Coordinates of C-alpha atoms and ligand atoms in Angstrom, one line a residue:
Chain A
M14 CA -109.9 194.8 -18.3
R15 CA -111.7 191.6 -18.8
L16 CA -114.9 193.4 -19.6
C17 CA -113.1 195.6 -21.9
C18 CA -111.7 192.6 -23.7
M19 CA -115.2 191.1 -23.9
L20 CA -116.6 194.2 -25.4
V21 CA -113.7 194.2 -28.0
A22 CA -114.7 190.7 -28.7
I23 CA -118.3 191.2 -29.0
F24 CA -117.8 194.3 -31.3
L25 CA -115.4 192.2 -33.6
S26 CA -118.0 189.5 -33.6
L27 CA -120.7 191.9 -35.0
P28 CA -119.8 192.0 -38.6
L29 CA -118.7 188.5 -38.7
A30 CA -121.7 186.8 -36.9
A31 CA -123.7 187.2 -40.3
G32 CA -121.2 184.9 -42.1
E33 CA -120.1 181.5 -40.9
L34 CA -116.7 181.2 -38.9
A35 CA -115.3 178.1 -39.7
Y36 CA -111.9 176.2 -40.0
D37 CA -111.4 174.5 -43.1
L38 CA -108.9 172.0 -41.7
Q39 CA -107.3 169.6 -44.2
P40 CA -105.2 167.1 -42.8
R41 CA -102.4 165.7 -45.4
Q42 CA -100.7 162.5 -45.1
I43 CA -96.9 163.1 -44.5
A44 CA -95.7 159.4 -43.6
T45 CA -97.3 156.2 -42.7
D46 CA -99.9 156.6 -40.4
T47 CA -99.0 160.1 -39.9
W48 CA -101.0 163.3 -40.9
L49 CA -100.6 167.0 -40.7
V50 CA -102.9 170.0 -40.6
E51 CA -100.3 172.8 -41.6
G52 CA -100.9 176.3 -40.3
S53 CA -99.8 179.4 -42.2
T54 CA -96.7 181.3 -41.1
E55 CA -98.6 184.4 -40.4
N56 CA -99.5 186.1 -37.1
F57 CA -102.7 185.5 -35.1
A58 CA -105.1 187.8 -37.0
A59 CA -109.0 187.8 -37.3
D60 CA -108.9 187.0 -40.9
N61 CA -107.1 183.6 -40.2
G62 CA -108.8 182.7 -37.0
G63 CA -105.5 181.9 -35.5
E64 CA -104.8 179.0 -37.9
I65 CA -101.1 179.5 -37.8
V66 CA -100.0 176.3 -36.1
N67 CA -98.9 172.8 -37.1
V68 CA -100.9 170.2 -35.6
A69 CA -100.3 166.3 -36.3
F70 CA -101.6 163.1 -35.4
I71 CA -100.7 159.5 -35.8
V72 CA -103.3 156.8 -36.4
T73 CA -102.0 153.8 -34.3
E74 CA -103.6 150.5 -33.9
A75 CA -104.5 151.6 -30.5
G76 CA -106.2 154.8 -31.7
V77 CA -105.2 158.3 -32.8
V78 CA -102.4 159.9 -31.0
L79 CA -102.9 163.9 -31.4
I80 CA -100.1 166.2 -31.1
D81 CA -101.5 169.6 -30.1
T82 CA -105.1 170.9 -30.5
G83 CA -104.8 174.5 -32.1
I84 CA -106.0 177.9 -31.2
S85 CA -109.6 177.5 -29.8
R86 CA -112.7 175.4 -28.9
R87 CA -114.1 175.9 -32.5
Y88 CA -110.5 174.9 -33.9
G89 CA -110.4 171.8 -31.8
E90 CA -114.0 170.7 -32.7
A91 CA -113.0 171.1 -36.5
L92 CA -110.0 169.2 -35.9
R93 CA -111.8 166.3 -34.2
A94 CA -114.2 166.1 -37.1
A95 CA -111.3 166.2 -39.8
I96 CA -109.7 163.2 -37.8
G97 CA -113.0 161.5 -37.9
R98 CA -113.3 161.8 -41.6
I99 CA -109.8 159.9 -41.9
T100 CA -110.0 157.1 -39.3
A101 CA -112.9 155.6 -37.5
R102 CA -110.6 154.9 -34.8
P103 CA -111.1 156.6 -31.4
I104 CA -108.7 159.2 -30.0
A105 CA -106.4 157.2 -27.7
L106 CA -104.5 160.3 -26.3
V107 CA -103.8 163.9 -26.7
I108 CA -100.6 165.5 -26.0
N109 CA -99.8 169.2 -25.4
T110 CA -96.2 169.8 -26.3
H111 CA -96.2 173.2 -24.4
H112 CA -98.4 175.7 -22.9
H113 CA -98.7 178.4 -25.7
P114 CA -102.3 179.0 -26.5
D115 CA -102.0 178.1 -30.2
H116 CA -101.1 174.6 -29.1
V117 CA -103.7 173.9 -26.2
F118 CA -106.8 176.1 -26.5
G119 CA -108.5 173.4 -28.7
N120 CA -108.4 170.9 -25.8
Q121 CA -112.0 171.4 -24.8
A122 CA -112.8 169.4 -27.9
F123 CA -111.0 166.5 -26.2
A124 CA -112.4 166.7 -22.8
D125 CA -113.4 163.1 -23.0
V126 CA -109.9 161.6 -23.6
P127 CA -106.8 161.6 -21.7
I128 CA -104.6 165.1 -22.3
A129 CA -101.1 164.7 -21.5
S130 CA -98.2 167.1 -20.9
L131 CA -95.1 167.7 -19.3
A132 CA -95.6 168.7 -15.5
G133 CA -94.0 172.0 -16.3
T134 CA -96.3 172.6 -19.2
R135 CA -99.2 172.1 -16.9
E136 CA -97.9 174.5 -14.3
L137 CA -97.2 177.1 -16.9
L138 CA -100.6 176.8 -18.5
A139 CA -102.2 177.0 -15.1
A140 CA -100.3 180.1 -14.2
Q141 CA -100.6 181.9 -17.7
G142 CA -103.6 180.5 -19.4
A143 CA -106.1 183.3 -18.5
A144 CA -103.7 186.1 -19.7
F145 CA -103.3 184.1 -22.9
A146 CA -106.9 183.8 -23.3
D147 CA -107.5 187.5 -22.8
N148 CA -104.8 188.5 -25.4
M149 CA -106.3 185.7 -27.8
Y150 CA -110.0 187.1 -27.4
R151 CA -108.6 190.6 -28.3
L152 CA -106.9 189.4 -31.5
L153 CA -109.1 186.9 -32.8
G154 CA -112.6 188.0 -31.4
D155 CA -115.4 185.6 -32.3
W156 CA -112.9 182.8 -33.2
M157 CA -112.5 182.3 -29.7
R158 CA -116.1 182.1 -28.6
G159 CA -116.7 179.4 -25.9
T160 CA -112.7 178.7 -25.4
E161 CA -111.6 178.2 -22.0
V162 CA -108.3 177.0 -20.4
L163 CA -108.5 173.1 -20.1
L164 CA -105.6 171.8 -18.2
P165 CA -103.9 168.3 -19.2
T166 CA -105.0 165.6 -17.1
Q167 CA -102.1 163.2 -17.4
T168 CA -98.2 163.9 -16.8
L169 CA -95.8 162.6 -19.4
E170 CA -92.3 161.4 -18.4
P171 CA -89.4 161.7 -20.8
G172 CA -88.5 158.3 -22.4
V173 CA -89.9 155.8 -25.0
R174 CA -93.7 155.1 -24.7
E175 CA -95.1 152.5 -27.0
I176 CA -98.7 153.1 -28.4
G177 CA -100.4 150.9 -30.8
G178 CA -97.3 149.7 -32.6
H179 CA -95.4 153.2 -32.5
R180 CA -92.5 153.8 -30.5
L181 CA -92.5 157.3 -29.3
R182 CA -89.5 158.7 -27.9
L183 CA -90.5 161.7 -25.7
L184 CA -87.8 164.5 -25.1
A185 CA -88.3 166.7 -22.3
L186 CA -86.7 170.0 -23.4
R187 CA -86.6 173.9 -22.1
G188 CA -85.4 176.1 -24.7
H189 CA -88.8 177.7 -26.0
T190 CA -90.8 178.0 -22.8
G191 CA -89.0 176.1 -19.9
A192 CA -91.2 173.0 -20.5
D193 CA -91.0 171.7 -24.3
L194 CA -91.9 168.5 -25.3
A195 CA -90.6 167.1 -28.7
I196 CA -91.8 163.4 -30.0
F197 CA -89.6 161.2 -32.2
D198 CA -91.7 158.5 -33.8
E199 CA -88.9 155.8 -34.0
T200 CA -91.5 153.6 -35.9
T201 CA -91.8 156.2 -38.9
G202 CA -88.8 158.4 -38.4
V203 CA -90.9 161.4 -37.9
L204 CA -89.6 164.1 -35.7
F205 CA -92.4 166.5 -34.1
A206 CA -90.2 169.2 -32.8
S207 CA -93.0 171.6 -32.1
D208 CA -91.9 175.3 -31.3
L209 CA -88.3 174.1 -30.5
V210 CA -88.2 174.5 -34.3
F211 CA -89.7 177.3 -36.3
Y212 CA -89.1 177.2 -40.1
Q213 CA -89.3 180.1 -42.2
R214 CA -91.3 181.9 -39.7
A215 CA -89.3 183.9 -37.0
L216 CA -89.1 182.1 -33.6
T217 CA -90.7 183.5 -30.4
T218 CA -89.1 184.4 -27.3
P219 CA -91.4 185.4 -24.5
Q220 CA -90.8 182.5 -22.1
T221 CA -87.2 181.2 -23.3
P222 CA -85.0 180.6 -20.2
G223 CA -82.0 181.7 -22.6
L224 CA -80.9 181.4 -26.3
D225 CA -78.0 179.2 -25.2
V226 CA -80.6 176.8 -23.6
W227 CA -82.5 176.6 -27.0
L228 CA -79.3 176.1 -29.0
A229 CA -78.3 173.0 -26.7
D230 CA -81.8 171.6 -27.2
L231 CA -81.3 171.9 -30.8
A232 CA -78.1 170.1 -30.7
E233 CA -79.8 167.2 -29.0
L234 CA -82.6 167.1 -31.5
E235 CA -80.5 167.4 -34.5
K236 CA -78.7 164.1 -33.5
L237 CA -82.0 162.3 -33.8
P238 CA -82.0 159.9 -36.9
Y239 CA -85.3 161.5 -38.4
T240 CA -86.2 161.3 -41.9
L241 CA -89.0 163.9 -41.6
L242 CA -89.1 167.1 -39.6
V243 CA -92.4 168.6 -38.4
P244 CA -91.8 172.1 -37.0
G245 CA -94.2 173.7 -34.8
H246 CA -94.7 176.6 -37.2
G247 CA -93.8 176.3 -41.2
P248 CA -93.3 173.6 -43.6
V249 CA -92.0 170.0 -43.0
A250 CA -88.4 169.2 -44.0
T251 CA -86.5 165.9 -44.9
G252 CA -82.9 167.4 -44.5
R253 CA -81.4 169.5 -41.8
E254 CA -82.2 173.0 -43.2
P255 CA -84.5 173.9 -40.3
F256 CA -81.7 173.2 -37.9
A257 CA -79.4 175.3 -39.9
Q258 CA -81.7 178.2 -40.1
M259 CA -82.6 178.1 -36.2
R260 CA -79.0 178.0 -35.3
D261 CA -78.2 180.8 -37.7
Y262 CA -81.1 182.9 -36.4
L263 CA -80.6 182.2 -32.8
G264 CA -76.8 183.0 -33.2
W265 CA -77.5 186.5 -34.9
L266 CA -80.2 187.3 -32.3
D267 CA -77.7 186.4 -29.3
G268 CA -74.9 188.4 -31.1
L269 CA -77.2 191.4 -31.8
L270 CA -78.5 191.6 -28.2
R271 CA -74.8 191.1 -26.7
E272 CA -73.4 193.8 -29.2
A273 CA -76.2 196.2 -28.8
V274 CA -76.0 196.2 -25.0
A275 CA -72.1 196.2 -25.2
A276 CA -72.2 199.6 -27.3
G277 CA -74.6 201.3 -24.9
K278 CA -77.5 201.2 -27.3
D279 CA -81.0 201.7 -25.9
M280 CA -83.9 199.0 -26.7
N281 CA -85.5 201.1 -29.6
E282 CA -82.0 201.1 -31.4
A283 CA -81.6 197.5 -30.9
M284 CA -85.2 196.8 -32.2
N285 CA -84.3 198.8 -35.1
T286 CA -81.1 196.7 -36.1
P287 CA -81.0 195.8 -39.8
I288 CA -82.3 192.2 -40.7
P289 CA -79.7 190.3 -42.7
E290 CA -80.6 189.6 -46.2
R291 CA -80.3 185.9 -45.7
F292 CA -83.4 186.0 -43.4
A293 CA -85.6 187.4 -46.1
T294 CA -87.6 184.3 -46.6
I295 CA -88.4 184.0 -43.0
S296 CA -91.8 185.7 -42.0
L297 CA -92.3 188.2 -39.2
T298 CA -88.7 188.9 -38.5
R299 CA -89.0 192.5 -37.4
Y300 CA -92.1 192.1 -35.5
E301 CA -90.3 189.1 -33.6
L302 CA -87.1 191.4 -33.2
V303 CA -89.2 194.0 -31.5
R304 CA -90.8 191.4 -29.2
S305 CA -87.4 189.4 -28.4
V306 CA -85.7 192.7 -27.4
S307 CA -88.7 193.4 -25.1
H308 CA -88.2 190.0 -23.6
L309 CA -84.4 189.8 -23.4
Y310 CA -82.7 193.0 -23.3
P311 CA -83.0 193.3 -19.4
K312 CA -80.9 190.1 -19.2
Y313 CA -78.3 190.9 -21.5
E314 CA -78.0 194.3 -19.6
A315 CA -77.6 192.6 -16.3
Q316 CA -74.7 190.9 -17.6
V317 CA -72.9 194.2 -18.5
F318 CA -74.3 196.5 -15.8
R319 CA -72.5 196.7 -12.5
R320 CA -73.6 198.3 -9.2
V321 CA -73.0 201.9 -9.2
D322 CA -75.1 203.4 -6.3
R323 CA -73.3 204.8 -3.2
R324 CA -74.9 202.2 -0.9
E325 CA -72.6 199.6 -1.9
Chain B
M23 CA -111.2 207.7 -14.9
T24 CA -109.9 207.6 -18.6
I25 CA -113.3 208.1 -20.0
R26 CA -114.1 210.9 -17.7
S27 CA -110.9 212.7 -18.6
M28 CA -111.5 212.2 -22.4
G29 CA -115.0 213.6 -21.9
L30 CA -113.8 216.7 -20.2
A31 CA -111.2 217.0 -22.8
L32 CA -113.7 216.6 -25.7
G33 CA -116.0 219.4 -23.9
W34 CA -112.9 221.5 -23.7
L35 CA -112.3 221.0 -27.4
L36 CA -115.7 222.0 -28.5
L37 CA -115.7 225.0 -26.4
S38 CA -112.2 226.2 -27.8
N39 CA -112.4 225.4 -31.4
S40 CA -111.7 228.7 -32.5
A41 CA -108.8 229.3 -30.3
W42 CA -106.7 226.8 -32.4
A43 CA -103.3 227.7 -33.7
G44 CA -100.2 225.9 -34.9
D45 CA -99.8 222.8 -37.1
A46 CA -102.3 220.3 -37.7
D47 CA -101.7 217.1 -35.5
P48 CA -100.1 214.4 -37.9
L49 CA -101.8 211.8 -35.8
Q50 CA -105.1 213.6 -35.9
S51 CA -105.6 212.9 -32.1
P52 CA -108.8 214.4 -30.4
M53 CA -106.6 214.8 -27.4
W54 CA -103.8 216.8 -28.7
S55 CA -105.2 220.1 -28.2
F56 CA -106.2 219.6 -24.7
H57 CA -102.6 218.4 -23.8
Q58 CA -101.0 221.0 -26.2
T59 CA -102.7 223.8 -23.8
R60 CA -101.9 221.9 -20.7
F61 CA -98.3 221.3 -21.4
L62 CA -97.1 224.3 -23.9
G63 CA -99.7 226.9 -23.0
E64 CA -100.0 229.8 -25.5
A65 CA -96.6 229.5 -26.8
P66 CA -95.9 228.7 -30.5
Y67 CA -95.4 225.1 -31.7
E68 CA -94.6 223.2 -34.7
F69 CA -94.6 219.6 -35.3
D70 CA -90.9 218.9 -36.2
D71 CA -89.1 216.0 -37.9
R72 CA -86.0 217.1 -35.9
V73 CA -87.5 215.7 -32.7
V74 CA -87.2 211.9 -33.3
L75 CA -89.7 209.8 -31.0
S76 CA -88.8 206.2 -31.3
A77 CA -91.1 203.6 -29.8
P78 CA -92.1 200.1 -31.1
P79 CA -95.3 200.1 -33.0
F80 CA -96.7 197.9 -30.3
A81 CA -96.1 197.2 -26.8
E82 CA -95.2 193.8 -26.1
D83 CA -95.3 194.3 -22.3
S84 CA -97.6 197.3 -21.5
R85 CA -95.6 197.9 -18.2
Q86 CA -92.4 198.3 -20.1
V87 CA -92.4 200.1 -23.3
P88 CA -89.2 201.7 -24.5
V89 CA -89.4 205.3 -25.5
T90 CA -86.2 207.3 -27.1
I91 CA -86.5 211.1 -27.5
D92 CA -83.7 212.6 -29.8
A93 CA -83.6 216.1 -30.2
T94 CA -79.8 216.5 -30.9
A95 CA -80.6 218.1 -34.6
L96 CA -81.8 221.0 -32.4
G97 CA -78.3 221.1 -30.6
Q98 CA -77.5 223.7 -27.9
E99 CA -81.0 225.5 -28.5
V100 CA -82.8 222.9 -26.6
V101 CA -83.9 224.2 -23.1
R102 CA -86.4 221.5 -22.1
I103 CA -88.1 218.4 -23.2
V104 CA -91.6 217.6 -21.8
A105 CA -93.1 213.9 -22.8
W106 CA -96.5 212.6 -22.3
A107 CA -98.9 209.8 -23.3
E108 CA -102.1 211.0 -24.1
L109 CA -104.5 208.3 -23.2
N110 CA -102.6 207.4 -19.7
P111 CA -104.5 208.1 -16.7
I112 CA -101.6 210.1 -15.8
P113 CA -100.3 211.4 -19.0
H114 CA -97.2 213.4 -18.0
I115 CA -94.0 211.1 -18.2
F116 CA -91.1 213.5 -17.6
T117 CA -89.8 217.0 -18.1
F118 CA -86.0 216.9 -18.8
F119 CA -83.6 219.9 -18.7
P120 CA -80.5 219.3 -20.5
T121 CA -77.6 221.5 -20.2
G122 CA -74.0 222.0 -21.6
P123 CA -72.4 218.8 -22.0
V124 CA -75.8 216.7 -21.8
A125 CA -77.2 215.8 -25.1
P126 CA -81.0 216.6 -25.6
R127 CA -81.5 212.9 -26.0
I128 CA -83.1 210.6 -23.3
A129 CA -84.4 206.9 -23.3
L130 CA -86.5 205.3 -20.8
N131 CA -89.3 202.7 -20.3
I132 CA -92.9 203.8 -19.6
R133 CA -96.4 202.4 -19.0
V134 CA -99.3 202.6 -21.1
E135 CA -102.9 201.8 -20.3
Q136 CA -104.2 201.6 -23.7
A137 CA -103.1 202.2 -27.2
T138 CA -101.9 205.8 -27.2
P139 CA -100.1 208.7 -29.0
I140 CA -96.9 209.6 -27.5
R141 CA -95.6 213.1 -27.5
A142 CA -92.4 214.9 -27.1
A143 CA -92.4 218.7 -27.1
V144 CA -88.9 220.2 -27.3
L145 CA -88.7 224.0 -26.0
T146 CA -85.9 225.8 -27.7
R147 CA -84.3 229.3 -26.6
D148 CA -86.4 231.4 -29.0
G149 CA -89.3 230.3 -26.9
A150 CA -90.9 227.9 -29.8
W151 CA -91.9 224.3 -29.1
H152 CA -90.9 221.6 -31.4
V153 CA -93.0 218.4 -31.2
G154 CA -92.2 214.7 -32.4
S155 CA -95.2 212.1 -32.0
T156 CA -95.6 208.6 -32.4
R157 CA -98.5 206.2 -31.7
I158 CA -98.2 202.8 -29.8
D159 CA -100.6 200.0 -30.0
A160 CA -101.1 198.0 -26.8
A161 CA -103.3 195.4 -25.3
G162 CA -103.0 197.7 -22.4
G163 CA -103.3 197.6 -18.5
G164 CA -99.7 198.8 -17.9
C165 CA -100.8 201.5 -15.4
T166 CA -103.0 199.4 -13.4
A167 CA -101.2 196.1 -13.4
P168 CA -100.0 194.9 -10.0
S169 CA -96.4 195.7 -9.4
A170 CA -93.6 193.2 -10.1
V171 CA -91.3 194.7 -7.9
R172 CA -93.7 194.6 -4.8
A173 CA -94.1 190.8 -5.7
Q174 CA -90.3 190.1 -4.8
E175 CA -89.7 189.3 -1.3
G176 CA -87.7 191.6 0.4
W177 CA -87.9 194.3 -2.4
E178 CA -87.7 197.1 0.3
E179 CA -83.9 196.2 0.8
H180 CA -83.0 196.9 -2.8
L181 CA -84.7 200.2 -2.8
G182 CA -82.4 202.7 -4.6
E183 CA -79.9 200.2 -5.9
V184 CA -78.6 201.6 -9.3
F185 CA -77.1 199.3 -11.9
G186 CA -75.5 200.7 -14.9
A187 CA -72.4 201.3 -17.0
R188 CA -70.7 204.1 -19.1
F189 CA -70.2 203.4 -22.8
A190 CA -67.8 205.2 -25.3
Q191 CA -69.7 206.7 -28.2
G192 CA -67.6 208.4 -30.7
D193 CA -66.0 211.3 -29.1
G194 CA -69.0 211.2 -26.3
S195 CA -70.4 208.7 -24.1
R196 CA -73.7 207.2 -23.0
L197 CA -74.8 206.6 -19.4
R198 CA -77.3 203.7 -19.0
L199 CA -78.7 202.7 -15.7
R200 CA -81.6 200.9 -14.0
I201 CA -82.7 202.0 -10.7
A202 CA -84.5 199.7 -8.1
H203 CA -87.9 201.3 -7.4
P204 CA -91.6 200.3 -7.7
M205 CA -92.7 203.8 -9.1
D206 CA -96.1 203.3 -7.7
N207 CA -98.5 205.5 -9.4
G208 CA -101.4 205.4 -6.8
L209 CA -103.6 203.5 -9.3
T210 CA -103.5 200.1 -7.8
A211 CA -105.8 199.5 -4.8
G212 CA -104.1 199.9 -1.6
V213 CA -100.8 201.2 -2.8
P214 CA -100.3 205.1 -2.5
E215 CA -98.0 207.0 -5.0
F216 CA -94.3 206.2 -4.3
F217 CA -92.0 207.2 -7.2
I218 CA -88.6 208.9 -8.1
E219 CA -89.7 212.3 -8.8
R220 CA -86.4 214.1 -9.4
A221 CA -83.0 213.1 -10.9
E222 CA -79.9 215.4 -11.4
L223 CA -76.8 214.5 -13.4
R224 CA -73.9 216.3 -11.7
G225 CA -70.4 217.0 -12.6
G226 CA -67.4 216.1 -10.4
D227 CA -67.7 219.7 -9.1
G228 CA -71.4 219.2 -8.2
A229 CA -72.6 221.4 -10.9
V230 CA -75.9 220.4 -12.2
L231 CA -75.6 219.1 -15.8
A232 CA -79.1 217.9 -16.4
S233 CA -82.2 217.5 -14.3
L234 CA -85.2 215.4 -14.7
E235 CA -88.6 215.6 -13.2
L236 CA -90.3 212.2 -13.5
H237 CA -93.9 211.0 -13.2
P238 CA -95.2 207.6 -12.5
S239 CA -95.9 206.9 -16.1
V240 CA -92.5 205.9 -16.1
S241 CA -92.2 202.0 -15.8
E242 CA -91.1 200.5 -12.2
N243 CA -87.3 199.8 -11.9
P244 CA -86.8 202.7 -14.1
T245 CA -84.3 202.7 -16.9
L246 CA -82.5 205.6 -18.0
T247 CA -80.1 206.3 -21.1
L248 CA -78.3 209.8 -21.3
Q249 CA -75.9 210.9 -23.8
L250 CA -72.8 213.3 -22.8
D251 CA -70.1 215.1 -24.7
G252 CA -66.6 213.9 -24.0
R253 CA -65.4 210.7 -22.3
D254 CA -64.4 212.0 -18.9
A255 CA -65.8 210.0 -16.1
G256 CA -66.6 211.4 -12.7
Q257 CA -70.6 212.3 -13.0
Q258 CA -72.7 211.6 -10.3
L259 CA -76.5 210.8 -10.3
W260 CA -78.7 212.2 -7.4
L261 CA -82.1 210.8 -7.2
R262 CA -85.2 211.6 -4.9
D263 CA -88.5 210.0 -4.4
N264 CA -91.7 211.6 -3.3
N265 CA -91.2 210.1 0.4
G266 CA -88.1 211.9 0.5
N267 CA -85.7 209.0 0.1
E268 CA -82.2 210.2 -1.7
F269 CA -80.1 207.7 -3.6
E270 CA -76.9 208.5 -5.4
A271 CA -74.7 206.7 -8.0
A272 CA -71.5 207.5 -9.5
F273 CA -70.0 206.8 -13.0
Ligands
ZN411 ZN1 -95.0 178.1 -28.8

């Protein structure tokens, strides 16, 4: 399998090798001391290099706090160079909000500084990182060259942590992967929600412990007095619209799965459910519905199926 | 293994080029005529939109890919449905014999080892085959992945447990169920074939309403959706694996 992936990666790299594969990362200031590298709302593809995720950093008096590192070693290196063009201050701390590849596979570029995450994130990355890497090499080819899983070196506890004049409130939540960190900068009012909030991009469910858990996390985040919200994917917002969209979408998905199972539909019927017009502005809804039905249908079936064999 | 069987198939294809008959394959797969000969023999066939084969365009989990085959447009004429995944190391998925009140419609989850065409060939009373096709993209490895069932402590104690329910659908009903079984295909090192090879849906009087021959391209803990005329309860499901274990469930 791995050999197969490598061959695919080599094959994909051949026509690209002549051109220069380079990420053109342009950090944009979104608040005091605060910068965003905004990814597209597309899926991973060889033509975007996996530049589909939001990465942010805060330039504090004690150095730069970086929130997530992107999809590849090459991305991480480009990110570090881009930060260096904005500030001469050193990187003080790198945070991995959760273990998904687009948030942690740039870690190698920061191997000389502390990389911190929730304990659960480190465990999940240790268990699943190799499989993620296989899949990303398949999807992105040469963009991934040299990328290996580098685990976080420090464990974050929830609570307030002061770094270089910024009071960062760390929230340990679970809805997206089972170990999801959100960061509220009380000093600037910026909430870094990471993948607990997708905005104008369909949310992904491969590791969610349950849509109800995710909804509870959103209720907690929405209470925070933020002035700017940075989602994991999609544009920043000053208002509450991303929360309204998330609740609406999660509620629709939960209802769809519940009703499809209750009606005796099979998985393909559920995957082909019409998507409401009001979600037309959200990218990749059909693609993610196919994935979500794959991930979640058995859990919903289990709530309706009962034991029918004669051994009972 | 796959490469070898493909090589054989291509060799056969070159030899038998002149023997081609029937419709052109809408998927233009080099493996079509190899499997057509294997499963349909000399019988006439056509690619037929009345055989609706639904599957997602890509496998999110190569070990559990949902496939639905609906030949209800061919109604009571259906005698048999054969399904296969062309590029799987074990291509054959199942052969299904619906009768009387059981509709020619079936849904289950399969494994795919790589991106592959999927076929469903439906035999009607006149001796002709009607073929539905689709293609599934996949990261692959679904057939050689280690068993998730065997990773569970004490899985043997749950062998043959059936969870399911009956659902009213218009004038008819659906039976949906999941059977606890590893469905080992013999392709993982040290684990011999161990799979449910036969299922029968029987009426309250014991008469066989439909029978199903399963192969280990079917996923572990197999799911099954069947459709029946009428809403009367009382059917029984009988299952047997290749080790001779028999299991029964009632709906
Ligand atoms: Zn994520």
